[in-house]
Coordinates of C-alpha atoms in Angstrom, one line a residue:
X262 CA -2.7 -18.6 30.0
X263 CA -2.8 -22.4 30.1
X264 CA -1.3 -22.5 26.6
X265 CA 1.5 -20.2 27.6
X266 CA 2.3 -22.3 30.7
X267 CA 2.3 -25.5 28.7
X268 CA 4.8 -24.1 26.2
X269 CA 7.3 -22.5 28.7
X270 CA 10.2 -24.5 30.2
X271 CA 10.3 -23.1 33.7
X272 CA 9.8 -24.3 37.3
X273 CA 6.2 -25.1 38.0
X274 CA 6.0 -23.2 41.4
X275 CA 7.3 -20.0 39.8
X276 CA 4.9 -20.2 36.9
X277 CA 2.0 -21.0 39.3
X278 CA 2.8 -18.0 41.4
X279 CA 3.0 -15.8 38.3
X280 CA -0.4 -17.0 37.1
X281 CA -2.0 -16.3 40.4
X282 CA -0.5 -12.8 40.6
X283 CA -1.7 -11.9 37.1
X284 CA -5.2 -13.3 37.5
X285 CA -5.7 -11.9 41.0
X286 CA -6.0 -15.3 42.7
X287 CA -4.3 -14.2 46.0
X288 CA -5.4 -13.5 49.5
X289 CA -6.3 -9.9 50.5
X290 CA -3.0 -9.2 52.2
X291 CA -1.1 -9.5 48.9
X292 CA -3.5 -7.8 46.6
X293 CA -2.0 -4.3 46.7
X294 CA 1.5 -5.7 45.9
X295 CA 0.0 -7.9 43.2
X296 CA -1.8 -4.9 41.6
X297 CA 1.5 -2.9 41.5
X298 CA 3.2 -5.9 39.9
X299 CA 0.5 -6.3 37.3
X300 CA 0.9 -2.6 36.4
X301 CA 4.6 -2.8 36.0
X302 CA 4.2 -6.1 34.0
X303 CA 1.8 -4.4 31.6
X304 CA 4.2 -1.5 31.2
X305 CA 6.9 -4.0 30.2
X306 CA 4.9 -6.1 27.7
X307 CA 4.3 -3.3 25.2
X308 CA 8.0 -2.4 24.7
X309 CA 8.9 -6.1 24.9
X310 CA 6.5 -6.8 22.1
X311 CA 7.7 -3.9 20.1
X312 CA 11.4 -4.7 20.3
X313 CA 11.3 -8.5 20.2
X314 CA 8.5 -9.0 17.6
X315 CA 8.0 -5.8 15.6
X316 CA 11.6 -4.7 15.5
X317 CA 13.4 -8.0 15.4
X318 CA 11.2 -11.0 14.3
X319 CA 9.6 -8.9 11.6
X320 CA 13.0 -8.3 10.1
X321 CA 14.1 -11.9 10.3
X322 CA 11.0 -13.7 9.1
X323 CA 10.8 -12.6 5.5
X324 CA 8.5 -15.2 4.0
X325 CA 5.8 -12.6 3.1
X326 CA 6.8 -9.1 4.0
X327 CA 3.2 -7.8 3.8
X328 CA 2.3 -9.8 6.9
X329 CA 5.2 -8.3 8.9
X330 CA 3.1 -5.3 10.1
X331 CA 2.4 -3.7 13.5
X332 CA -0.5 -5.6 15.1
X333 CA -0.3 -8.4 12.5
X334 CA 0.9 -12.0 12.6
X335 CA 3.8 -12.9 10.2
X336 CA 2.6 -16.5 10.0
X337 CA 0.5 -17.2 6.9
X338 CA -3.0 -18.4 7.8
X339 CA -6.1 -19.3 5.8
X340 CA -8.8 -16.6 6.2
X341 CA -12.0 -17.2 4.4
X342 CA -14.6 -14.7 3.2
X343 CA -17.1 -16.0 5.8
X344 CA -14.5 -15.4 8.5
X345 CA -14.1 -11.8 7.2
X346 CA -17.8 -11.2 7.4
X347 CA -17.9 -12.7 10.9
X348 CA -15.1 -10.4 12.1
X349 CA -16.8 -7.4 10.7
X350 CA -20.0 -8.3 12.6
X351 CA -17.9 -8.7 15.8
X352 CA -16.3 -5.4 15.2
X353 CA -19.6 -3.7 14.8
X354 CA -20.9 -5.2 18.0
X355 CA -17.8 -4.6 20.1
X356 CA -15.9 -1.7 18.6
X357 CA -18.1 0.4 16.4
X358 CA -16.1 3.5 17.1
X359 CA -12.6 1.9 16.9
X360 CA -9.9 3.3 14.6
X361 CA -9.7 1.9 11.0
X362 CA -6.0 2.5 10.2
X363 CA -4.0 1.1 7.2
X364 CA -0.9 3.4 7.4
X365 CA 0.7 5.4 10.3
X366 CA 4.0 7.0 11.1
X367 CA 5.0 3.6 12.5
X368 CA 3.9 1.0 10.0
X369 CA 6.6 -1.1 8.4
X370 CA 5.5 -0.1 4.9
X371 CA 2.8 1.9 3.3
X372 CA -0.6 0.4 2.8
X373 CA -0.3 0.2 -1.0
X374 CA 3.1 -1.5 -0.8
X375 CA 1.4 -4.2 1.3
X376 CA -1.5 -4.4 -1.1
X377 CA 0.9 -5.1 -3.9
X378 CA 2.9 -7.6 -2.0
X379 CA -0.2 -9.6 -1.2
X380 CA -0.5 -10.4 -4.8
X381 CA 2.8 -12.4 -4.7
X382 CA 0.8 -15.2 -3.0
X383 CA -1.5 -15.4 -6.0
X384 CA 1.4 -16.2 -8.4
X385 CA 4.1 -17.8 -6.3
X386 CA 5.6 -19.8 -9.1
X387 CA 5.9 -16.7 -11.4
X388 CA 7.4 -14.7 -8.5
X389 CA 9.9 -17.5 -7.8
X390 CA 11.0 -17.8 -11.4
X391 CA 11.4 -14.0 -11.5
X392 CA 13.5 -14.0 -8.4
X393 CA 15.8 -16.9 -9.6
X394 CA 16.4 -15.0 -12.8
X395 CA 17.2 -11.7 -11.1
X396 CA 19.6 -13.4 -8.7
X397 CA 21.4 -14.8 -11.6
X398 CA 21.6 -11.5 -13.4
X399 CA 23.2 -9.9 -10.3
X400 CA 25.3 -12.9 -9.2
X401 CA 28.6 -11.0 -9.9
X402 CA 27.9 -8.7 -6.9
X403 CA 27.7 -11.6 -4.4
X404 CA 30.7 -11.9 -2.2
X405 CA 32.0 -14.7 0.0
X406 CA 33.1 -13.4 3.4
X407 CA 34.6 -15.2 6.4
X408 CA 31.2 -15.3 8.1
X409 CA 29.3 -16.5 5.0
X410 CA 27.8 -15.3 1.7
X411 CA 26.9 -11.6 1.3
X412 CA 24.1 -11.0 0.8
X413 CA 22.9 -14.3 2.2
X414 CA 19.8 -16.1 0.8
X415 CA 17.3 -14.7 3.4
X416 CA 18.5 -11.1 2.9
X417 CA 18.4 -11.5 -0.9
X418 CA 14.8 -12.7 -0.7
X419 CA 14.0 -9.7 1.5
X420 CA 15.7 -7.2 -0.8
X421 CA 13.8 -8.2 -4.0
X422 CA 10.5 -8.5 -2.2
X423 CA 11.0 -5.1 -0.5
X424 CA 12.0 -3.5 -3.8
X425 CA 8.9 -4.9 -5.5
X426 CA 6.8 -3.3 -2.8
X427 CA 8.4 0.2 -2.9
X428 CA 8.9 0.5 -6.7
X429 CA 6.8 3.5 -7.7
X430 CA 3.9 2.5 -10.1
X431 CA 4.9 5.3 -12.5
X432 CA 8.7 4.7 -12.4
X433 CA 10.4 3.9 -15.8
X434 CA 13.6 1.8 -15.7
X435 CA 15.2 4.5 -17.9
X436 CA 14.4 7.3 -15.4
X437 CA 17.9 7.9 -13.9
X438 CA 16.6 10.6 -11.5
X439 CA 13.8 8.5 -10.3
X440 CA 16.2 5.6 -9.7
X441 CA 18.5 7.8 -7.8
X442 CA 15.7 9.0 -5.6
X443 CA 14.5 5.5 -4.9
X444 CA 18.1 4.3 -4.2
X445 CA 18.5 6.9 -1.5
X446 CA 15.4 5.8 0.3
X447 CA 16.0 2.1 -0.2
X448 CA 19.6 2.0 1.0
X449 CA 18.4 3.5 4.3
X450 CA 15.8 0.9 4.6
X451 CA 18.2 -2.0 3.9
X452 CA 20.7 -0.8 6.4
X453 CA 18.0 -0.6 9.1
X454 CA 16.5 -4.0 8.1
X455 CA 19.9 -5.7 8.4
X456 CA 20.6 -4.2 11.8
X457 CA 17.1 -4.7 13.2
X458 CA 17.3 -8.4 12.3
X459 CA 20.5 -8.6 14.5
X460 CA 21.9 -11.7 12.7
X461 CA 24.9 -10.7 10.6
X462 CA 25.1 -7.1 12.0
X463 CA 23.3 -4.9 14.5
X464 CA 23.1 -1.4 15.9
X465 CA 25.5 -1.9 18.8
X466 CA 28.2 -4.0 17.0
X467 CA 27.8 -3.4 13.3
X468 CA 29.4 -5.7 10.7
X469 CA 30.8 -3.2 8.3
X470 CA 32.1 -5.8 5.9
X471 CA 28.7 -7.5 5.5
X472 CA 26.8 -4.2 5.4
X473 CA 29.1 -2.7 2.8
X474 CA 28.7 -5.7 0.4
X475 CA 24.9 -5.8 0.8
X476 CA 24.5 -2.0 0.2
X477 CA 26.8 -2.2 -2.9
X478 CA 24.6 -5.0 -4.1
X479 CA 21.6 -2.8 -3.8
X480 CA 23.4 0.1 -5.5
X481 CA 24.1 -2.2 -8.4
X482 CA 20.4 -3.2 -8.6
X483 CA 19.3 0.4 -9.0
X484 CA 22.3 1.6 -11.1
X485 CA 21.2 3.1 -14.5
X486 CA 24.0 1.0 -16.0
X487 CA 22.2 -2.2 -14.9
X488 CA 19.9 -1.9 -17.8
X489 CA 19.1 -5.6 -18.5
X490 CA 18.0 -6.2 -14.9
X491 CA 16.0 -2.9 -14.5
X492 CA 14.0 -3.5 -17.6
X493 CA 13.4 -7.1 -16.7
X494 CA 12.4 -6.2 -13.1
X495 CA 10.1 -3.4 -14.2
X496 CA 8.4 -5.5 -16.9
X497 CA 8.0 -8.6 -14.7
X498 CA 6.5 -6.5 -12.0
X499 CA 3.7 -5.0 -14.1
X500 CA 1.1 -7.7 -13.4
X501 CA 1.8 -7.4 -9.7
X502 CA 1.5 -3.6 -9.9
X503 CA -1.9 -3.8 -11.7
X504 CA -3.3 -6.4 -9.3
X505 CA -1.9 -4.4 -6.4
X506 CA -3.6 -1.2 -7.5
X507 CA -6.9 -3.2 -7.5
X508 CA -6.1 -4.5 -4.0
X509 CA -5.4 -0.9 -2.9
X510 CA -8.8 0.3 -4.0
X511 CA -10.6 -2.6 -2.5
X512 CA -8.8 -2.1 0.8
X513 CA -9.7 1.7 0.7
X514 CA -13.4 1.1 0.0
X515 CA -13.7 -1.5 2.8
X516 CA -11.8 0.8 5.2
X517 CA -14.2 3.6 4.4
X518 CA -17.4 1.5 4.7
X519 CA -16.6 -1.0 7.5
X520 CA -17.6 -0.5 11.2
X521 CA -15.2 2.0 12.8
X522 CA -13.7 5.4 12.2
X523 CA -11.3 5.6 9.2
X524 CA -7.9 7.2 9.9
X525 CA -6.0 8.5 6.8
X526 CA -2.4 9.0 7.4
X527 CA -0.8 12.0 5.6
X528 CA -0.4 11.3 1.9
X529 CA -2.3 8.0 2.1
X530 CA -5.3 9.4 0.4
X531 CA -3.2 8.8 -2.7
X532 CA -0.8 5.9 -3.1
X533 CA 1.6 5.2 -0.2
X534 CA 4.5 2.9 -1.1
X535 CA 6.6 4.1 1.9
X536 CA 9.1 2.1 3.8
X537 CA 9.7 1.9 7.6
X538 CA 10.6 5.1 9.4
X539 CA 12.0 7.5 8.7
X540 CA 10.8 7.0 5.2
X541 CA 7.1 6.9 6.2
X542 CA 7.5 10.3 8.0
X543 CA 8.5 12.3 4.9
X544 CA 6.2 15.2 4.2
X545 CA 3.8 14.5 1.3
X546 CA 3.4 16.9 -1.6
X547 CA 0.3 18.6 -0.2
X548 CA 0.1 21.2 -3.0
X549 CA -0.2 18.4 -5.7
X550 CA -2.7 16.5 -3.6
X551 CA -4.8 19.6 -3.2
X552 CA -4.6 20.4 -7.0
X553 CA -5.5 16.8 -8.0
X554 CA -8.5 16.7 -5.6
X555 CA -10.0 19.8 -7.1
X556 CA -10.3 18.2 -10.6
X557 CA -11.1 14.6 -9.6
X558 CA -14.2 12.8 -11.1
X559 CA -15.3 9.3 -12.2
X560 CA -13.7 9.7 -15.6
X561 CA -10.3 8.9 -13.9
X562 CA -11.3 5.2 -13.7
X563 CA -10.9 4.8 -17.5
X564 CA -7.3 6.0 -17.5
X565 CA -4.7 3.6 -16.1
X566 CA -2.2 6.4 -15.6
X567 CA -4.6 7.9 -13.1
X568 CA -4.6 4.6 -11.2
X569 CA -0.8 4.6 -11.1
X570 CA -0.3 8.2 -10.0
X571 CA -2.8 7.8 -7.1
X572 CA -5.6 10.1 -8.4
X573 CA -8.2 7.3 -8.6
X574 CA -7.5 6.3 -5.0
X575 CA -7.7 9.9 -3.9
X576 CA -11.0 10.4 -5.7
X577 CA -12.4 7.2 -4.1
X578 CA -11.3 8.3 -0.7
X579 CA -12.8 11.8 -1.0
X580 CA -16.1 10.5 -2.4
X581 CA -16.7 8.0 0.3
X582 CA -15.7 10.4 3.1
X583 CA -18.4 12.8 1.8
X584 CA -20.9 9.9 1.9
X585 CA -19.9 9.0 5.4
X586 CA -20.4 12.7 6.4
X587 CA -24.0 12.7 5.3
X588 CA -24.9 9.2 6.6
X589 CA -23.3 9.1 10.0
X590 CA -25.8 6.8 11.6
X591 CA -25.7 4.3 8.8
X592 CA -22.0 3.9 9.0
X593 CA -21.8 4.0 12.8
X594 CA -24.7 1.6 13.6
X595 CA -25.8 0.0 10.3
X596 CA -26.0 -3.8 10.3
X597 CA -23.4 -5.7 8.3
X598 CA -25.1 -8.0 5.8
X599 CA -23.0 -10.3 3.6
X600 CA -24.5 -10.7 0.1
X601 CA -24.3 -13.9 -1.9
X602 CA -22.5 -13.9 -5.2
X603 CA -23.0 -16.4 -8.0
X604 CA -21.4 -16.9 -11.4
X605 CA -18.0 -17.1 -13.1
X606 CA -16.2 -14.6 -10.7
X607 CA -18.0 -15.4 -7.5
X608 CA -14.7 -16.1 -5.7
X609 CA -13.2 -12.8 -6.8
X610 CA -15.7 -10.5 -5.1
X611 CA -16.4 -9.2 -1.6
X612 CA -20.0 -8.0 -1.5
X613 CA -21.9 -6.7 1.6
X614 CA -24.4 -4.2 2.7
X615 CA -24.8 -1.8 5.6
X616 CA -28.4 -1.4 6.6
X617 CA -30.3 0.9 9.0
X618 CA -33.7 2.4 9.3
X619 CA -34.5 2.1 5.6
X620 CA -31.1 3.3 4.4
X621 CA -28.8 0.8 2.7
X622 CA -25.3 0.9 1.2
X623 CA -24.3 -2.0 -1.1
X624 CA -20.6 -2.5 -1.7
X625 CA -18.8 -4.8 -4.2
X626 CA -15.0 -4.8 -4.5
X627 CA -12.7 -7.3 -6.2
X628 CA -10.2 -9.7 -4.7
X629 CA -7.7 -12.3 -6.0
X630 CA -7.5 -10.4 -9.3
X631 CA -4.0 -11.3 -10.5
X632 CA -5.2 -13.6 -13.2
X633 CA -8.0 -11.1 -14.3
X634 CA -6.6 -7.6 -13.8
X635 CA -8.7 -5.9 -16.5
X636 CA -12.0 -4.1 -16.0
X637 CA -13.6 -5.8 -19.1
X638 CA -13.4 -9.3 -17.7
X639 CA -13.4 -8.6 -14.0
X640 CA -17.0 -9.4 -13.3
X641 CA -18.0 -11.4 -16.4
X642 CA -21.1 -13.6 -16.0
X643 CA -21.4 -12.8 -12.3
X644 CA -24.4 -11.5 -10.3
X645 CA -25.3 -10.6 -6.7
X646 CA -28.4 -12.0 -5.0
X647 CA -30.4 -9.0 -3.6
X648 CA -32.3 -10.0 -0.4
X649 CA -35.9 -8.9 0.0
X650 CA -35.1 -6.1 2.4
X651 CA -32.8 -4.5 -0.2
X652 CA -34.8 -5.1 -3.3
X653 CA -37.5 -2.9 -4.8
X654 CA -35.5 0.2 -3.9
X655 CA -33.7 2.9 -6.0
X656 CA -30.0 3.3 -5.5
X657 CA -27.4 5.8 -6.7
X658 CA -23.9 4.8 -7.8
X659 CA -21.6 6.9 -5.6
X660 CA -18.9 7.1 -8.3
X661 CA -20.8 7.6 -11.5
X662 CA -24.0 9.2 -10.2
X663 CA -26.1 6.6 -12.1
X664 CA -29.5 5.8 -10.6
X665 CA -30.9 2.3 -10.8
X666 CA -33.7 0.1 -9.3
X667 CA -32.7 -3.2 -7.9
X668 CA -34.8 -6.4 -8.0
X669 CA -33.9 -9.9 -7.0
X670 CA -30.4 -9.9 -8.6
X671 CA -27.8 -7.4 -9.5
X672 CA -26.1 -8.4 -12.8
X673 CA -22.4 -7.3 -12.8
X674 CA -21.5 -8.4 -16.3
X675 CA -22.2 -5.0 -17.7
X676 CA -20.3 -3.1 -15.0
X677 CA -17.4 -1.3 -16.6
X678 CA -15.8 -0.2 -13.4
X679 CA -13.9 -2.1 -10.8
X680 CA -15.7 -0.8 -7.7
X681 CA -19.4 -0.6 -6.9
X682 CA -20.8 1.4 -4.1
X683 CA -24.6 1.9 -4.2
X684 CA -26.6 4.0 -1.7
X685 CA -30.4 4.1 -1.4
X686 CA -32.0 7.3 -2.8
X687 CA -35.5 8.6 -3.1

């Protein structure tokens, strides 16, 4: 409260009174009125936050779209692994039954679109070079209106970044039907993004001239005749797609093994590259999801196409949900134990254990993999230190079924997969 008061330019008596009302620092005769005021104030703050931050600022501040998410902070901040482990321990102590959600009907983009966009920060120079080239390729579609360039620099940055996030992992630049389907969804998003930002146009007083030019710019981007750009965009995006798929699986494993109750929004058991509503409320292909689930197994990991079509993520999700079902106490109350990693890739791994009453779950997932997106080199010359309370036990790999005994260290060099989830067994 002191920080807020110091940052607001308002008469001190008014602020002082507001602070006293909100904190309950009033005499008894005013408490009922103050309680009513606080209730009405709290009823206002939610909608105010939604409309001013989530539905305005998040469409203006386009530095890193992946951070523009409900409940998140769009300002980039350093967040270390030690801080991550600390936050998980706090969550276990304070909110062991809280929701673990990564996509909903109201998120700004699907969880896997965000996972891909995170990787832009791992290769900012490469992304910047790509963007400059793409802008030049499509420069003929830029127009100069009375109120400025269309699209302007900020909206252009937003368009290419949003397109990078929503581009289907299996889409070929020669697939005209696929491009047409993507265009229909993307145009709706762009119109909404421009109006929500309320800078060159808005819902109440739309700027038809600006909107028309920007939407035509987007149509040109996704036109099958724009062959040179589409092939360049698709090709340049591949490293980000591969690293993003790795991020997606890491995010999924953590969500399903961290303190809390995982919530899986419809269709998000497979890949979810949706945009803001109404796009994120489209009905998934449940029949295909059901069919894919019935034939899923660990062999999917070896086939990149199965990563791209979402079957690997679906298999990981189903497998870990079954594990949670059989080990409820471990997941609900098990201690969170960070494990030390050493070796060549020690900065590229998140490793931890959940431990309770002799049961233990060891999890190892990759991070920051843009420069090493292949399974063969992912964990080269890297090992995990196994503490005494976890060593001398037998574990079962939850994806491959392999059983192994762990001693003082777990050597990851020979691991051929990209995820490792080990559970104690008899």
